[in-house]
Amino acid sequence: MTQVKICSIQDVSHAFAAAEAGADYVGFNFVPGVRRRLAEEKARGMIAAFRRQWGQRGPRLVGIFAGQPLAEVNRILASCGLDMAQLSGDESPDYCREVSRPVIKAVHVPAGRPVAEVVQSLDGVMSAYEGVGAMLLLDPEVAGHLGGAGQSFDWAIAEALAKTHRFLLAGGLTPENVAQAVAAVYPWGVDVSSGVETRGVKDAAKIMAFVAGAKGAGEVVTPQYRVLFVCGGNTCRSPMAAALARRVLSDSVQVSSAGVDVREQSATNDAVEALKDLYGVDIAGHIPADVNGYRLAEYDVVVAMTPGIADRLGDYYLVPSEKLVVWSVSDPYLRGRAAYEQCVRQLASLIDGLIIERALPRRE
């Protein structure tokens, strides 16, 4: 289902509206000199209020920056308790690598050039940022603006890039055209700011309509079966298993992953590279999630990567034994690339067995 980011909110009520509408990401703007910039103290209070009500269940909270010193970015991320950073300036891949949270990197689409030329140019740029684990956001290049200008660009460019890259589509999107954009481009997600505002202020009704339009575009498949993969830190085994399962299972199966001891902010590089090289599946944008944020009773199958994790799920989280599937998959963390590749192959084999054992529908 299409991911949705509501950008540059200026009041905690807007964050609540986004969460209630089902948005996946909410952005807080810290770019100096822009209209929607938030003072750090105000943002910290808004985020604290949001966390008190939603905890970790709601959308990921994203700090938006552009051309700012790395130390300042990392300080604000930590001070405000943000989940991710969006970089909308000319930050390099090396800069992205040093940011203390997972990164969404804005890539600006130039106007007035042939589609094929722009696609070829941006393909290399996007690959460079993906190489350091950054998620991508595609928006128009507008003089004097770093996003939020309400202007669009030729969707043919985005459509071509969507065949090889995963990104959030931004620029000129509104509740009225977002379904059309998703159907035309088929992006991983969409991003909006001015398109859900009335007289420059976020509008809860427009946010609701935008999220519904984005997530309702195309064929909607109601999950008939829910599977959750659980490991320790949710940085390698369980996200790799979930990605492999999504690759072969029908869209009627909702697949998720979580950890019982989450400490890191992203998937390990070896996990990302091993999975992509062996099966062409990309988990570079994965953000580790704590199992406490899930309603375990809603899952039909909970797969524990080890007997120890299964015991914890049963004893502490009261997952019924008939729902638990227990595997013995060694943690490849810090054991080198070969250990990750062996883990990926073992997971793929175990998933084949799980499909047979539980009669799960395969993707056609």
Coordinates of C-alpha atoms in Angstrom, one line a residue:
M1 CA 0.0 0.0 0.0
T2 CA 1.2 3.5 -0.8
Q3 CA 3.1 5.2 2.0
V4 CA 2.1 8.7 2.9
K5 CA 4.1 11.6 4.4
I6 CA 2.4 14.8 5.7
C7 CA 5.2 17.4 5.6
S8 CA 5.9 20.5 7.6
I9 CA 3.2 20.5 10.3
Q10 CA 3.1 23.5 12.6
D11 CA 0.8 22.3 15.4
V12 CA 0.5 19.1 17.3
S13 CA -3.2 18.8 16.2
H14 CA -1.9 18.4 12.6
A15 CA 0.2 15.4 13.8
F16 CA -2.8 13.9 15.5
A17 CA -4.9 14.4 12.3
A18 CA -2.2 12.7 10.2
A19 CA -1.9 9.8 12.6
E20 CA -5.7 9.3 12.8
A21 CA -5.9 9.5 9.0
G22 CA -3.4 6.7 8.7
A23 CA -0.3 8.6 7.5
D24 CA 3.0 6.8 7.8
Y25 CA 5.4 9.8 8.2
V26 CA 5.0 13.3 9.6
G27 CA 7.5 16.0 9.0
F28 CA 8.7 18.9 11.2
N29 CA 10.6 21.6 9.4
F30 CA 13.8 23.0 10.8
V31 CA 15.1 24.7 7.7
P32 CA 16.2 28.3 8.5
G33 CA 14.4 31.1 6.7
V34 CA 11.4 29.1 5.4
R35 CA 7.8 29.9 6.3
R36 CA 7.0 26.6 7.9
R37 CA 10.1 26.5 10.1
L38 CA 9.6 25.4 13.7
A39 CA 11.5 26.6 16.6
E40 CA 13.3 23.7 18.2
E41 CA 11.7 24.2 21.6
K42 CA 8.2 24.3 20.1
A43 CA 8.9 21.1 18.0
R44 CA 10.2 19.3 21.1
G45 CA 7.0 20.1 22.9
M46 CA 4.8 19.0 20.0
I47 CA 6.7 15.7 19.7
A48 CA 6.5 15.0 23.4
A49 CA 2.8 15.6 23.3
F50 CA 2.4 13.4 20.3
R51 CA 4.4 10.6 21.9
R52 CA 2.3 10.7 25.1
Q53 CA -0.8 9.9 23.1
W54 CA 0.5 7.7 20.3
G55 CA 3.8 6.2 21.7
Q56 CA 5.5 4.3 18.9
R57 CA 2.3 3.2 17.2
G58 CA 1.8 6.2 15.0
P59 CA 3.7 7.6 12.0
R60 CA 7.4 8.0 12.0
L61 CA 8.4 11.6 12.9
V62 CA 10.8 13.2 10.5
G63 CA 13.0 16.3 10.9
I64 CA 13.4 18.3 7.7
F65 CA 16.8 20.0 7.1
A66 CA 18.6 21.7 4.2
G67 CA 22.2 22.8 4.0
Q68 CA 22.7 22.7 7.7
P69 CA 25.9 21.6 9.6
L70 CA 25.9 17.9 10.4
A71 CA 26.4 18.5 14.1
E72 CA 23.3 20.7 14.2
V73 CA 21.2 18.1 12.4
N74 CA 22.3 15.3 14.7
R75 CA 21.8 17.5 17.8
I76 CA 18.2 18.4 16.8
L77 CA 17.4 14.8 15.9
A78 CA 18.5 13.7 19.4
S79 CA 17.1 16.6 21.3
C80 CA 13.6 16.3 19.8
G81 CA 13.5 12.5 19.7
L82 CA 12.9 12.3 16.0
D83 CA 12.9 9.0 14.1
M84 CA 14.3 10.1 10.8
A85 CA 15.9 13.1 8.9
Q86 CA 14.9 14.5 5.6
L87 CA 17.7 16.3 3.8
S88 CA 16.4 18.7 1.2
G89 CA 19.6 20.6 0.3
D90 CA 22.8 19.6 -1.5
E91 CA 23.9 17.1 1.1
S92 CA 26.3 14.5 -0.3
P93 CA 26.0 10.7 0.1
D94 CA 28.9 10.9 2.6
Y95 CA 27.0 13.5 4.6
C96 CA 24.0 11.2 4.6
R97 CA 26.1 8.4 6.0
E98 CA 27.0 10.4 9.0
V99 CA 23.5 11.4 10.0
S100 CA 22.5 9.7 13.3
R101 CA 19.0 8.6 12.1
P102 CA 17.8 7.0 8.8
V103 CA 17.7 9.5 6.0
I104 CA 15.2 10.5 3.4
K105 CA 17.1 12.4 0.7
A106 CA 15.2 14.8 -1.5
V107 CA 16.3 14.6 -5.2
H108 CA 15.2 17.7 -7.2
V109 CA 13.8 17.2 -10.8
P110 CA 15.0 19.9 -13.2
A111 CA 12.5 21.5 -15.5
G112 CA 12.8 22.2 -19.3
R113 CA 14.9 19.2 -20.2
P114 CA 13.9 16.1 -22.2
V115 CA 12.4 13.3 -20.1
A116 CA 15.0 10.7 -21.2
E117 CA 17.9 13.1 -20.4
V118 CA 16.5 13.8 -16.9
V119 CA 15.8 10.1 -16.2
Q120 CA 19.4 9.2 -17.1
S121 CA 20.9 12.0 -15.0
L122 CA 18.8 11.3 -11.9
D123 CA 19.2 7.5 -12.1
G124 CA 22.9 7.8 -11.1
V125 CA 22.2 10.4 -8.5
M126 CA 19.5 8.3 -6.9
S127 CA 21.7 5.2 -7.0
A128 CA 24.5 7.0 -5.2
Y129 CA 22.2 7.9 -2.3
E130 CA 20.6 4.5 -2.2
G131 CA 24.1 3.1 -1.9
V132 CA 24.5 4.7 1.6
G133 CA 21.0 3.5 2.7
A134 CA 19.0 6.6 2.1
M135 CA 15.4 6.6 1.2
L136 CA 14.5 9.0 -1.6
L137 CA 12.0 11.8 -2.2
L138 CA 11.5 13.1 -5.7
D139 CA 10.3 16.7 -6.1
P140 CA 10.5 19.5 -8.6
E141 CA 13.4 21.9 -8.7
V142 CA 11.9 25.3 -8.0
A143 CA 14.0 28.5 -7.7
G144 CA 14.0 29.8 -4.1
H145 CA 12.2 26.8 -2.7
L146 CA 13.3 23.5 -1.1
G147 CA 10.0 21.7 -1.3
G148 CA 6.5 22.8 -0.3
A149 CA 6.1 25.1 -3.3
G150 CA 3.0 23.3 -4.6
Q151 CA 4.4 22.8 -8.0
S152 CA 4.5 19.6 -10.0
F153 CA 6.8 18.1 -12.6
D154 CA 6.3 15.7 -15.6
W155 CA 5.1 12.4 -14.0
A156 CA 6.6 10.6 -17.0
I157 CA 10.0 11.1 -15.3
A158 CA 8.8 9.7 -12.1
E159 CA 7.1 6.8 -13.8
A160 CA 10.4 5.8 -15.5
L161 CA 12.4 6.1 -12.3
A162 CA 9.8 4.1 -10.3
K163 CA 10.8 1.0 -12.3
T164 CA 14.2 0.9 -10.7
H165 CA 14.0 3.1 -7.6
R166 CA 11.8 3.4 -4.5
F167 CA 10.8 6.9 -3.6
L168 CA 8.2 9.3 -2.2
L169 CA 6.6 11.4 -5.0
A170 CA 6.2 15.1 -4.1
G171 CA 5.2 18.3 -5.8
G172 CA 1.8 19.7 -6.5
L173 CA -0.1 16.7 -5.0
T174 CA -3.6 17.3 -3.6
P175 CA -6.5 15.2 -2.3
E176 CA -8.0 15.7 -5.8
N177 CA -5.1 14.3 -7.9
V178 CA -3.1 12.0 -5.6
A179 CA -5.0 8.8 -6.7
Q180 CA -4.3 9.7 -10.3
A181 CA -0.6 10.3 -9.5
V182 CA -0.3 6.9 -7.7
A183 CA -2.0 5.1 -10.6
A184 CA 0.2 6.9 -13.2
V185 CA 3.6 6.6 -11.4
Y186 CA 3.1 3.7 -8.9
P187 CA 5.6 5.3 -6.4
W188 CA 6.5 3.7 -3.1
G189 CA 4.9 6.7 -1.4
V190 CA 3.7 10.3 -1.7
D191 CA 4.6 13.5 0.2
V192 CA 2.4 16.6 0.6
S193 CA 2.5 19.9 2.4
S194 CA 0.7 22.8 0.7
G195 CA -1.8 20.4 -0.9
V196 CA -3.4 19.7 2.4
E197 CA -3.5 23.3 3.6
T198 CA -6.3 26.0 3.7
R199 CA -5.0 29.5 3.7
G200 CA -1.5 28.3 4.6
V201 CA -2.6 26.1 7.6
K202 CA -2.9 22.3 7.6
D203 CA -6.5 21.2 7.2
A204 CA -7.6 17.9 9.0
A205 CA -10.3 17.2 6.4
K206 CA -7.8 17.6 3.5
I207 CA -5.3 15.4 5.3
M208 CA -7.9 12.7 5.7
A209 CA -9.0 12.9 2.1
F210 CA -5.4 12.9 0.9
V211 CA -4.4 9.8 2.8
A212 CA -7.6 8.0 1.7
G213 CA -6.9 8.9 -1.9
A214 CA -3.3 7.8 -1.8
K215 CA -4.0 4.5 0.0
G216 CA -7.2 3.8 -1.9
A217 CA -5.6 4.2 -5.4
G218 CA -5.6 1.1 -7.5
E219 CA -6.8 -2.3 -6.3
V220 CA -7.3 -2.5 -2.6
V221 CA -6.7 -5.9 -1.1
T222 CA -8.0 -6.6 2.4
P223 CA -5.5 -8.7 4.3
Q224 CA -7.0 -12.2 5.0
Y225 CA -4.0 -13.5 6.9
R226 CA -1.4 -11.7 9.1
V227 CA 2.2 -13.0 9.7
L228 CA 4.7 -11.4 12.0
F229 CA 8.4 -12.3 12.0
V230 CA 10.3 -11.6 15.3
C231 CA 14.0 -11.5 16.2
G232 CA 16.1 -9.6 18.7
G233 CA 16.9 -6.2 17.3
N234 CA 14.8 -6.3 14.1
T235 CA 17.9 -5.3 12.1
C236 CA 18.6 -8.4 10.0
R237 CA 16.8 -11.8 10.5
S238 CA 13.2 -10.7 10.9
P239 CA 13.2 -7.8 8.3
M240 CA 15.0 -10.1 5.8
A241 CA 12.4 -12.9 6.5
A242 CA 9.5 -10.4 6.0
A243 CA 11.0 -9.0 2.8
L244 CA 11.5 -12.6 1.4
A245 CA 7.9 -13.5 2.4
R246 CA 6.4 -10.4 0.7
R247 CA 8.3 -11.4 -2.4
V248 CA 6.4 -14.7 -2.8
L249 CA 3.2 -14.3 -0.8
S250 CA -0.1 -12.9 -2.1
D251 CA -1.1 -9.3 -1.3
S252 CA -3.9 -10.9 0.8
V253 CA -1.2 -11.8 3.4
Q254 CA 0.0 -8.9 5.5
V255 CA 3.6 -9.4 6.5
S256 CA 5.4 -7.5 9.3
S257 CA 8.5 -7.8 11.4
A258 CA 9.6 -6.6 14.9
G259 CA 12.2 -7.1 17.6
V260 CA 12.1 -7.9 21.3
D261 CA 15.2 -5.8 22.0
V262 CA 15.4 -3.0 19.5
R263 CA 18.4 -0.6 19.9
E264 CA 19.5 0.3 16.4
Q265 CA 18.0 2.8 13.9
S266 CA 18.2 0.8 10.6
A267 CA 18.9 -2.6 9.1
T268 CA 22.5 -3.6 9.0
N269 CA 24.4 -2.9 5.8
D270 CA 25.3 -6.6 5.4
A271 CA 21.7 -7.5 5.6
V272 CA 20.7 -4.9 3.0
E273 CA 23.4 -6.0 0.6
A274 CA 23.1 -9.7 1.0
L275 CA 19.3 -9.7 0.4
K276 CA 19.6 -7.3 -2.5
D277 CA 22.4 -9.3 -4.2
L278 CA 20.8 -12.7 -3.7
Y279 CA 17.1 -12.0 -4.3
G280 CA 16.9 -8.4 -5.6
V281 CA 14.9 -7.3 -2.6
D282 CA 15.7 -3.9 -1.0
I283 CA 15.3 -3.2 2.7
A284 CA 17.5 -0.1 2.8
G285 CA 14.6 2.0 4.2
H286 CA 13.8 -0.5 7.0
I287 CA 13.3 1.1 10.4
P288 CA 13.6 -1.4 13.4
A289 CA 10.3 -1.7 15.3
D290 CA 9.7 -2.9 18.8
V291 CA 7.2 -5.7 19.3
N292 CA 5.5 -3.7 22.0
G293 CA 4.0 -1.5 19.2
Y294 CA 2.1 -4.4 17.7
R295 CA -1.3 -5.9 18.6
L296 CA -0.1 -9.5 18.7
A297 CA -3.6 -10.9 19.1
E298 CA -4.4 -9.7 15.5
Y299 CA -1.7 -11.9 13.9
D300 CA -2.5 -15.4 12.7
V301 CA 1.1 -16.6 12.8
V302 CA 4.0 -15.2 14.8
V303 CA 7.4 -16.6 13.7
A304 CA 10.2 -16.5 16.3
M305 CA 13.7 -16.7 15.0
T306 CA 14.9 -18.8 18.0
P307 CA 13.4 -20.9 20.8
G308 CA 14.5 -18.3 23.3
I309 CA 12.5 -15.6 21.5
A310 CA 9.6 -17.9 21.3
D311 CA 9.7 -18.5 25.0
R312 CA 9.7 -14.7 25.6
L313 CA 6.7 -14.2 23.2
G314 CA 4.8 -16.9 24.9
D315 CA 5.6 -16.2 28.5
Y316 CA 5.7 -12.4 28.5
Y317 CA 3.5 -11.4 25.5
L318 CA 1.1 -14.4 25.9
V319 CA 1.2 -15.4 22.3
P320 CA -0.8 -18.7 22.1
S321 CA 1.3 -21.7 21.2
E322 CA -0.9 -22.6 18.2
K323 CA 0.1 -19.2 16.7
L324 CA 3.8 -19.5 17.4
V325 CA 6.2 -21.0 14.8
V326 CA 9.6 -21.6 16.2
W327 CA 12.7 -21.5 14.0
S328 CA 16.4 -21.8 14.9
V329 CA 18.1 -19.1 12.8
S330 CA 21.5 -18.0 14.1
D331 CA 22.0 -14.2 14.4
P332 CA 24.5 -13.2 11.6
Y333 CA 25.3 -9.8 13.3
L334 CA 29.0 -9.0 13.2
R335 CA 29.8 -12.4 11.7
G336 CA 30.6 -11.1 8.2
R337 CA 28.9 -11.1 4.8
A338 CA 29.1 -14.9 4.3
A339 CA 27.0 -15.4 7.5
Y340 CA 24.4 -13.0 6.2
E341 CA 24.2 -14.8 2.9
Q342 CA 23.8 -18.2 4.6
C343 CA 21.1 -16.6 6.8
V344 CA 19.2 -15.3 3.8
R345 CA 19.2 -18.7 2.1
Q346 CA 18.1 -20.5 5.3
L347 CA 15.2 -18.0 5.7
A348 CA 14.1 -18.5 2.1
S349 CA 13.9 -22.2 2.6
L350 CA 12.1 -21.9 5.9
I351 CA 9.5 -19.5 4.3
D352 CA 8.8 -22.1 1.6
G353 CA 8.1 -24.6 4.4
L354 CA 5.9 -22.1 6.2
I355 CA 3.8 -21.5 3.1
I356 CA 3.2 -25.2 2.8
E357 CA 2.6 -25.8 6.5
R358 CA 0.1 -23.0 6.9
A359 CA -1.4 -23.1 3.3
L360 CA -0.5 -19.5 2.6
P361 CA -1.5 -18.2 -0.8
R362 CA 1.4 -17.4 -3.2
R363 CA 1.8 -14.4 -5.4
E364 CA 0.6 -15.2 -8.9

